[in-house]
Short mmCIF file of C-alpha atoms and ligand atoms in Angstrom, two decimals:
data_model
loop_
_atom_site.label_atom_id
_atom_site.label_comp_id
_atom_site.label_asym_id
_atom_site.label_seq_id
_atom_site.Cartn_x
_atom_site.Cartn_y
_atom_site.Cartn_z
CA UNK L 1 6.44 18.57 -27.87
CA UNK L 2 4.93 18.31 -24.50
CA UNK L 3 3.98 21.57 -22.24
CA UNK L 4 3.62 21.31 -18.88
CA UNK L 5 3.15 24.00 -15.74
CA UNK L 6 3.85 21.80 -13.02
CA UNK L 7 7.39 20.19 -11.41
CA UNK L 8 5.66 16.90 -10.57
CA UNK L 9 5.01 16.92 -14.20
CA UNK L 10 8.34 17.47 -15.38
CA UNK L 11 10.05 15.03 -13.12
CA UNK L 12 6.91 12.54 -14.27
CA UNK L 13 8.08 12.99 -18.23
CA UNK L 14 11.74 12.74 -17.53
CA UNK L 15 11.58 9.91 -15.47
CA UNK L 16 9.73 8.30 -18.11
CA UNK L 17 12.69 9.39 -20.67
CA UNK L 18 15.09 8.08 -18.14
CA UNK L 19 13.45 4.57 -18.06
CA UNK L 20 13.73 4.50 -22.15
CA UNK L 21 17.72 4.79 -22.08
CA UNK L 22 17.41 8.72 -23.28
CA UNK L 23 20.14 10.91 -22.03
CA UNK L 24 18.29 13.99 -20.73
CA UNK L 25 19.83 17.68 -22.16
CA UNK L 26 18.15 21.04 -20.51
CA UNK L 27 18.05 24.42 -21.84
CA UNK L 28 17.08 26.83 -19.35
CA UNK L 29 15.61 30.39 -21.17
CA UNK L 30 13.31 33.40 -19.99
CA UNK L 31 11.79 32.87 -23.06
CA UNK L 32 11.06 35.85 -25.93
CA UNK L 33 13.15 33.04 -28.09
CA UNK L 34 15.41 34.11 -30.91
CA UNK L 35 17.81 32.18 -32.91
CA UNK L 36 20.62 31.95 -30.28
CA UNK L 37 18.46 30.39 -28.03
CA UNK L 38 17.41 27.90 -30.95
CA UNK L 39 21.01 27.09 -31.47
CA UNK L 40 21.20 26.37 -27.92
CA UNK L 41 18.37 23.67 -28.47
CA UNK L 42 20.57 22.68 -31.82
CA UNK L 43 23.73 21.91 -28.78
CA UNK L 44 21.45 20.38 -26.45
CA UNK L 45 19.84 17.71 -29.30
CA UNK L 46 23.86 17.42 -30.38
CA UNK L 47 24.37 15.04 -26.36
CA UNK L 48 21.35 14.05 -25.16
CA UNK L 49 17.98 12.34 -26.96
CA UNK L 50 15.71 13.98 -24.89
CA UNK L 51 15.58 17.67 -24.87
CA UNK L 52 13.94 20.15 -22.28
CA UNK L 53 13.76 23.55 -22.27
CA UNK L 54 12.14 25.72 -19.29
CA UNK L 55 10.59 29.60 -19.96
CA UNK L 56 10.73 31.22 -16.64
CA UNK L 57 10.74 34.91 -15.70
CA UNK L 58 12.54 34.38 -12.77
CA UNK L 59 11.53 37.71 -10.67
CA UNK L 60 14.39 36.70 -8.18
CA UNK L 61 17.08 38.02 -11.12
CA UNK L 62 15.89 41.38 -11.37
CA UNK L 63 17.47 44.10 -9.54
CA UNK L 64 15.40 46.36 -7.47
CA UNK L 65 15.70 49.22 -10.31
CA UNK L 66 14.97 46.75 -12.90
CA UNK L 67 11.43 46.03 -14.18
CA UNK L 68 9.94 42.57 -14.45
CA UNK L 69 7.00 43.68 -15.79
CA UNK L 70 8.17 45.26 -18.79
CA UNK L 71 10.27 42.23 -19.56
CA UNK L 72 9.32 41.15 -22.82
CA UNK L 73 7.10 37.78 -23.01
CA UNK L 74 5.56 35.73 -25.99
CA UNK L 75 4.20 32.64 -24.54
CA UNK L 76 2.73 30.96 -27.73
CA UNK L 77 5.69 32.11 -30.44
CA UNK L 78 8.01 30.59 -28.23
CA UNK L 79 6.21 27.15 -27.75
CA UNK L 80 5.74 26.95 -31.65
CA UNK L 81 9.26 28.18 -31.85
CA UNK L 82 10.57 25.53 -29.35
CA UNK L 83 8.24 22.79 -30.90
CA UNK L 84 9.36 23.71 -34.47
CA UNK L 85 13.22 23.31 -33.22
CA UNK L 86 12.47 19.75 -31.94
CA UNK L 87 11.97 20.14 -28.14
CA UNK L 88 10.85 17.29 -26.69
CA UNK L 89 9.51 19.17 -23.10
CA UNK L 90 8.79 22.87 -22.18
CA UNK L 91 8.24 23.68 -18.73
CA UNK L 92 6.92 26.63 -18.20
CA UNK L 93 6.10 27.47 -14.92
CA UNK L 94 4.38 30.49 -12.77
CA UNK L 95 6.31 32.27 -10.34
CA UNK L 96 3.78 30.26 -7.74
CA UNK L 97 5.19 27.24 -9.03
CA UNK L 98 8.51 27.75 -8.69
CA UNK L 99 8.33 29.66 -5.05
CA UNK L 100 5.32 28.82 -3.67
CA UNK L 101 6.44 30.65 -0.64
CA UNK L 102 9.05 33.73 0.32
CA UNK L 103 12.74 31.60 -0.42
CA UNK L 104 14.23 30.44 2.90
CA UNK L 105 17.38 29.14 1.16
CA UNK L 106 19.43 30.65 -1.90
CA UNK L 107 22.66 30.16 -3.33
CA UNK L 108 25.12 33.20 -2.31
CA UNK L 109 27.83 33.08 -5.07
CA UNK L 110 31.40 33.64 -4.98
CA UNK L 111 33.36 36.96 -5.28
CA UNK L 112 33.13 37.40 -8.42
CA UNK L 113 29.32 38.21 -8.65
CA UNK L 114 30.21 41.54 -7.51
CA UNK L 115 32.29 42.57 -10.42
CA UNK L 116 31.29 43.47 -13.87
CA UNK L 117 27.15 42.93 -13.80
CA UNK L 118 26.78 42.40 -10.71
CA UNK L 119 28.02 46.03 -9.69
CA UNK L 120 25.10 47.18 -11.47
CA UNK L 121 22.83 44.41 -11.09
CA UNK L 122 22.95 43.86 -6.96
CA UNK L 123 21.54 40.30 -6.03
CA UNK L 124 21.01 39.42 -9.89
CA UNK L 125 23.55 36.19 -9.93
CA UNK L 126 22.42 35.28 -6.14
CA UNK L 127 18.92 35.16 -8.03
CA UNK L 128 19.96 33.24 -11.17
CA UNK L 129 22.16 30.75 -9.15
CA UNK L 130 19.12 29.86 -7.05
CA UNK L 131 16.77 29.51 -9.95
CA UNK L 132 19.62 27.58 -11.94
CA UNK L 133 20.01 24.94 -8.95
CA UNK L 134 16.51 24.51 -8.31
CA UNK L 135 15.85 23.64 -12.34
CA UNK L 136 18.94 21.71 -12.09
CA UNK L 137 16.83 20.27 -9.07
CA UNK L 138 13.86 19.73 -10.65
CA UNK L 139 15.07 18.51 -14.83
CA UNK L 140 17.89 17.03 -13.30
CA UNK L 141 20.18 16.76 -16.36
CA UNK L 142 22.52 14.73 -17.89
CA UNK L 143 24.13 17.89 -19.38
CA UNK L 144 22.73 21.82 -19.63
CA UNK L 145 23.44 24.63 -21.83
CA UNK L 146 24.05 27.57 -21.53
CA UNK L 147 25.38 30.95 -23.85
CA UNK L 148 28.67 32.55 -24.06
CA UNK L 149 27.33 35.85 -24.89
CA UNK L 150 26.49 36.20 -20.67
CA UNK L 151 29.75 34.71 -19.79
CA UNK L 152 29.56 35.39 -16.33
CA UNK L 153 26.38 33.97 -15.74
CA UNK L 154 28.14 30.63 -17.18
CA UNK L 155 31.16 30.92 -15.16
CA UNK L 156 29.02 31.08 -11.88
CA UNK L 157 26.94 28.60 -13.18
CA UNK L 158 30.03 26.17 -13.66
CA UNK L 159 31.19 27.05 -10.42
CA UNK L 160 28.33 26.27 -8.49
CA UNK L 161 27.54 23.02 -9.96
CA UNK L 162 31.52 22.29 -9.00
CA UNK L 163 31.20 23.26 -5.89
CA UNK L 164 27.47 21.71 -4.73
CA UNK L 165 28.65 18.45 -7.05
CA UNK L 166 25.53 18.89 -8.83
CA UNK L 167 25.39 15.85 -11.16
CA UNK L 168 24.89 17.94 -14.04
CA UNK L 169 27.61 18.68 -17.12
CA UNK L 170 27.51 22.37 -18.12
CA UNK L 171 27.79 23.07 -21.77
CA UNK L 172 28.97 27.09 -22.89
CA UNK L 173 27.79 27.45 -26.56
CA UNK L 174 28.89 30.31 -28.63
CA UNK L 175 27.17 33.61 -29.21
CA UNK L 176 25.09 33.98 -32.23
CA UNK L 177 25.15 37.12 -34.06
CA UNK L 178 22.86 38.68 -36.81
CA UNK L 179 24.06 39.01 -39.96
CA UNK L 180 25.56 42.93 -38.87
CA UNK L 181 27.40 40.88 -36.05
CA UNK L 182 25.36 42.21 -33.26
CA UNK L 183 24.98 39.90 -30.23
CA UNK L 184 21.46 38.16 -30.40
CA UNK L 185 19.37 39.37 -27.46
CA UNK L 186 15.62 39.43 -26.22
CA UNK L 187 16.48 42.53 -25.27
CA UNK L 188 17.31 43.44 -28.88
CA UNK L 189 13.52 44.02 -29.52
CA UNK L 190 13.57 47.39 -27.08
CA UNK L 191 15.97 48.80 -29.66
CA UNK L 192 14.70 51.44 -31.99
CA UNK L 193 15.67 51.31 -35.97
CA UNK L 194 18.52 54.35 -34.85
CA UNK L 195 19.77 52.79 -31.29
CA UNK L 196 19.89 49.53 -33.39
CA UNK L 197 22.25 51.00 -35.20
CA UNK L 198 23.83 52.48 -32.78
CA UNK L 199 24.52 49.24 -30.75
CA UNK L 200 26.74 47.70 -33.34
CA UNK L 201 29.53 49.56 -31.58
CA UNK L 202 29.32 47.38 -29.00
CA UNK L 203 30.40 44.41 -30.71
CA UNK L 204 32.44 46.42 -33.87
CA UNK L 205 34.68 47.22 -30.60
CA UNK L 206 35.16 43.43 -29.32
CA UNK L 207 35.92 42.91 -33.04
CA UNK L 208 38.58 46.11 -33.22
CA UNK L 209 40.66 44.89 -30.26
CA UNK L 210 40.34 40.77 -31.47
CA UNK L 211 42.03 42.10 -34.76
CA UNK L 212 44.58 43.76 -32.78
CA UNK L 213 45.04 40.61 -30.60
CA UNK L 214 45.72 38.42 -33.75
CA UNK L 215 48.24 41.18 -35.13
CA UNK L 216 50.10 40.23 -31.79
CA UNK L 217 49.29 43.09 -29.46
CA UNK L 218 48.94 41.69 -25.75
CA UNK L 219 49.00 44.78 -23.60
CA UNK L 220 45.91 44.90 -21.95
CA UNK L 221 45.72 48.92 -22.31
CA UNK L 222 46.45 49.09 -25.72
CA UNK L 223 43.72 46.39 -26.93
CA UNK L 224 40.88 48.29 -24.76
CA UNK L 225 42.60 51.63 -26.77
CA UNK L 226 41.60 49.79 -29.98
CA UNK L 227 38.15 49.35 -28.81
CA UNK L 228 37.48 52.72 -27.15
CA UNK L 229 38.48 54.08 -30.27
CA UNK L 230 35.67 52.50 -32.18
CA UNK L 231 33.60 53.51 -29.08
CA UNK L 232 34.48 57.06 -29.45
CA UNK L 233 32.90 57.36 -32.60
CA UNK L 234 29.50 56.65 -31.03
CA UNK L 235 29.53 58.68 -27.80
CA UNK L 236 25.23 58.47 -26.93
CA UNK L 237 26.31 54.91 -26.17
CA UNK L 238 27.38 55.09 -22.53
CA UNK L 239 30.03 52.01 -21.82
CA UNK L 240 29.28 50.58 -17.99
CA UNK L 241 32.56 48.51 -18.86
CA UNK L 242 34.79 47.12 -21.37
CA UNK L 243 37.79 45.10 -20.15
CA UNK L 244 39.65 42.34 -20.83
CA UNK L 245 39.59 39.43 -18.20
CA UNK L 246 40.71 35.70 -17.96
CA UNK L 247 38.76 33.21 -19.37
CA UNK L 248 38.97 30.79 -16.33
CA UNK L 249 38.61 32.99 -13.26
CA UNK L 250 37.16 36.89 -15.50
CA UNK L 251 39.20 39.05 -13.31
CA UNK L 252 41.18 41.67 -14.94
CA UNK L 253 44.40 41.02 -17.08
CA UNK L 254 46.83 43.51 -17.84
CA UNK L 255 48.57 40.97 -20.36
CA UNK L 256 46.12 39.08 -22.66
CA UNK L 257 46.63 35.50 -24.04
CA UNK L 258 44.81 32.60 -26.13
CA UNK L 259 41.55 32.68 -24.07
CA UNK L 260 41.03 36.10 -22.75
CA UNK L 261 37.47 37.40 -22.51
CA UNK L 262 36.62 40.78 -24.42
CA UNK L 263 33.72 41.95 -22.60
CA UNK L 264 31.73 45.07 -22.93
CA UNK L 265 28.17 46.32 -21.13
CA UNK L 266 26.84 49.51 -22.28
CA UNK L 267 23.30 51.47 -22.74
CA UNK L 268 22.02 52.18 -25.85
CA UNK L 269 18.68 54.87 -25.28
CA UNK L 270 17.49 52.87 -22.46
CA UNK L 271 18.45 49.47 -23.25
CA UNK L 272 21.03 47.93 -21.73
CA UNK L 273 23.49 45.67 -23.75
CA UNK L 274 26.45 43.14 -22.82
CA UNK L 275 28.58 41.13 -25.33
CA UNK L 276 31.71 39.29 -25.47
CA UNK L 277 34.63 37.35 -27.02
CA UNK L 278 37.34 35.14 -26.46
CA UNK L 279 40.49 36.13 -28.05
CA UNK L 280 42.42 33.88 -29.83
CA UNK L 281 39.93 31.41 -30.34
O1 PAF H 301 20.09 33.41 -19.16
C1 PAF H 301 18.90 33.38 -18.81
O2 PAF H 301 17.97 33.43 -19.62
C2 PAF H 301 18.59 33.30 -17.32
O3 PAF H 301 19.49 34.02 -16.55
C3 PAF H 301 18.44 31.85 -16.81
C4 PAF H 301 19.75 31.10 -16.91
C5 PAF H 301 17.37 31.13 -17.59
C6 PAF H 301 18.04 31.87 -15.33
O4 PAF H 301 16.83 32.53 -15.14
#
């Protein structure tokens, strides 16, 4: 595996990928690797022969009462992580590489970015959007992957490549869990042994009202009954949200079908935890 800092670099290896007949694959990460970012990698060497990954911080995501600082960062376990996984590039750029200057352009996304984390998280998908096209910019892929577990991020992220045409093919892979079913997350680490344990409400209750969905209930309210109730029994975790929406568009359903996102956010301590799943799938 290769590491380099610098775009002319990146666009220098790919080219010469390109001029071999390689298909190029990108997995775009903020690093602090774990499995389901692996798996990603796994997806990614599944369509394309050459695989690169960037591990950018992108300070242009965080919301103004969100710290960058304290956002967890392991430069050399993720390169031997990413090399051990078969990565064939990592890019991993400063924030002077990737805005040299204040942005004079973004990408201002749809409607949607205001509902679920974006009501909490003001200007976070204008932020990843921008960073997402300007990788896309700078890898540009064959095809890109991306998780399931932040679904909304990937459904902005397929609408903006179908809306800019950006030649690019966006890939949603499925969330991996731990053994205890809890959603794999960098942010994971911030839990304590006790909040840990605490957390697996999050995803027993996407579990609770999946069940219900296969023994044929589709009333909205009654499904998100069947996961409050499992929510209940854990009341220091504080639910942001937990609603059922459609898998296309993620507004709100009141009848749920084949396809439906589960979706939950919530804080456990100080940690703040989203998770998902498609019913009926
Ligand atoms: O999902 C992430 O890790 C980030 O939001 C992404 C897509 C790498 C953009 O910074």
């Amino acid at each position: 595996m290769r590491t380099v800092e610098r775009i002319a670099e990146v666009r220098a290896a790919v080219g010469a990928a390109r001029a071999e007949g390689k298909r190029i694959a990108f997995v775009p990460t903020m690093g602090f690797l774990h499995e389901g970012h692996l798996t990603l990698v796994d997806e990614a060497r599944r369509r394309a022969a050459f695989v690169v990954m960037s591990i950018f911080v992108n300070p242009l995501q965080f919301a103004p009462t969100e710290d960058l600082a304290s956002y967890p960062r392991d430069r050399d376990g993720d390169a031997a992580k990413a090399s051990a996984r078969g990565v064939d590039l990592l890019f991993m750029p400063d924030a002077k590489e990737m805005y040299p200057r204040e942005m004079r352009a973004e990408v201002i996304p749809c409607a949607l970015h205001r509902r679920w984390e974006g009501e909490v998280r003001p200007g976070h998908f204008a932020g990843v959007l921008t960073v997402v096209a300007k990788l896309l910019n700078i890898v540009q892929p064959d095809v890109a992957v991306f998780g399931q577990k932040d679904v909304q991020q990937a459904t902005l992220v397929r609408a903006m490549v179908d809306d800019l045409a950006i030649p690019t093919e966006i890939v949603v892979a499925p969330t991996t869990r731990e053994p205890d079913v809890l959603a794999m997350s960098s942010l994971n680490s911030y839990l304590s042994d006790a909040e840990r344990g605490r957390a697996l409400a999050l995803s027993r209750a996407l579990f609770a009202m999946r069940d219900a969905f296969d023994r044929g209930e589709r009333r909205a309210d009654a499904l998100l009954t069947a996961g409050r109730r499992v929510l209940d029994g854990e009341p220091s975790v504080r639910i942001d949200y937990l609603a059922l929406a459609n898998g296309t568009s993620l507004e709100p359903v009141e009848t749920a079908e084949p396809g439906t996102v589960a979706m939950i956010a919530a804080r456990v301590g100080r940690t703040r935890l989203i998770d998902n799943l498609v019913l009926g799938a």
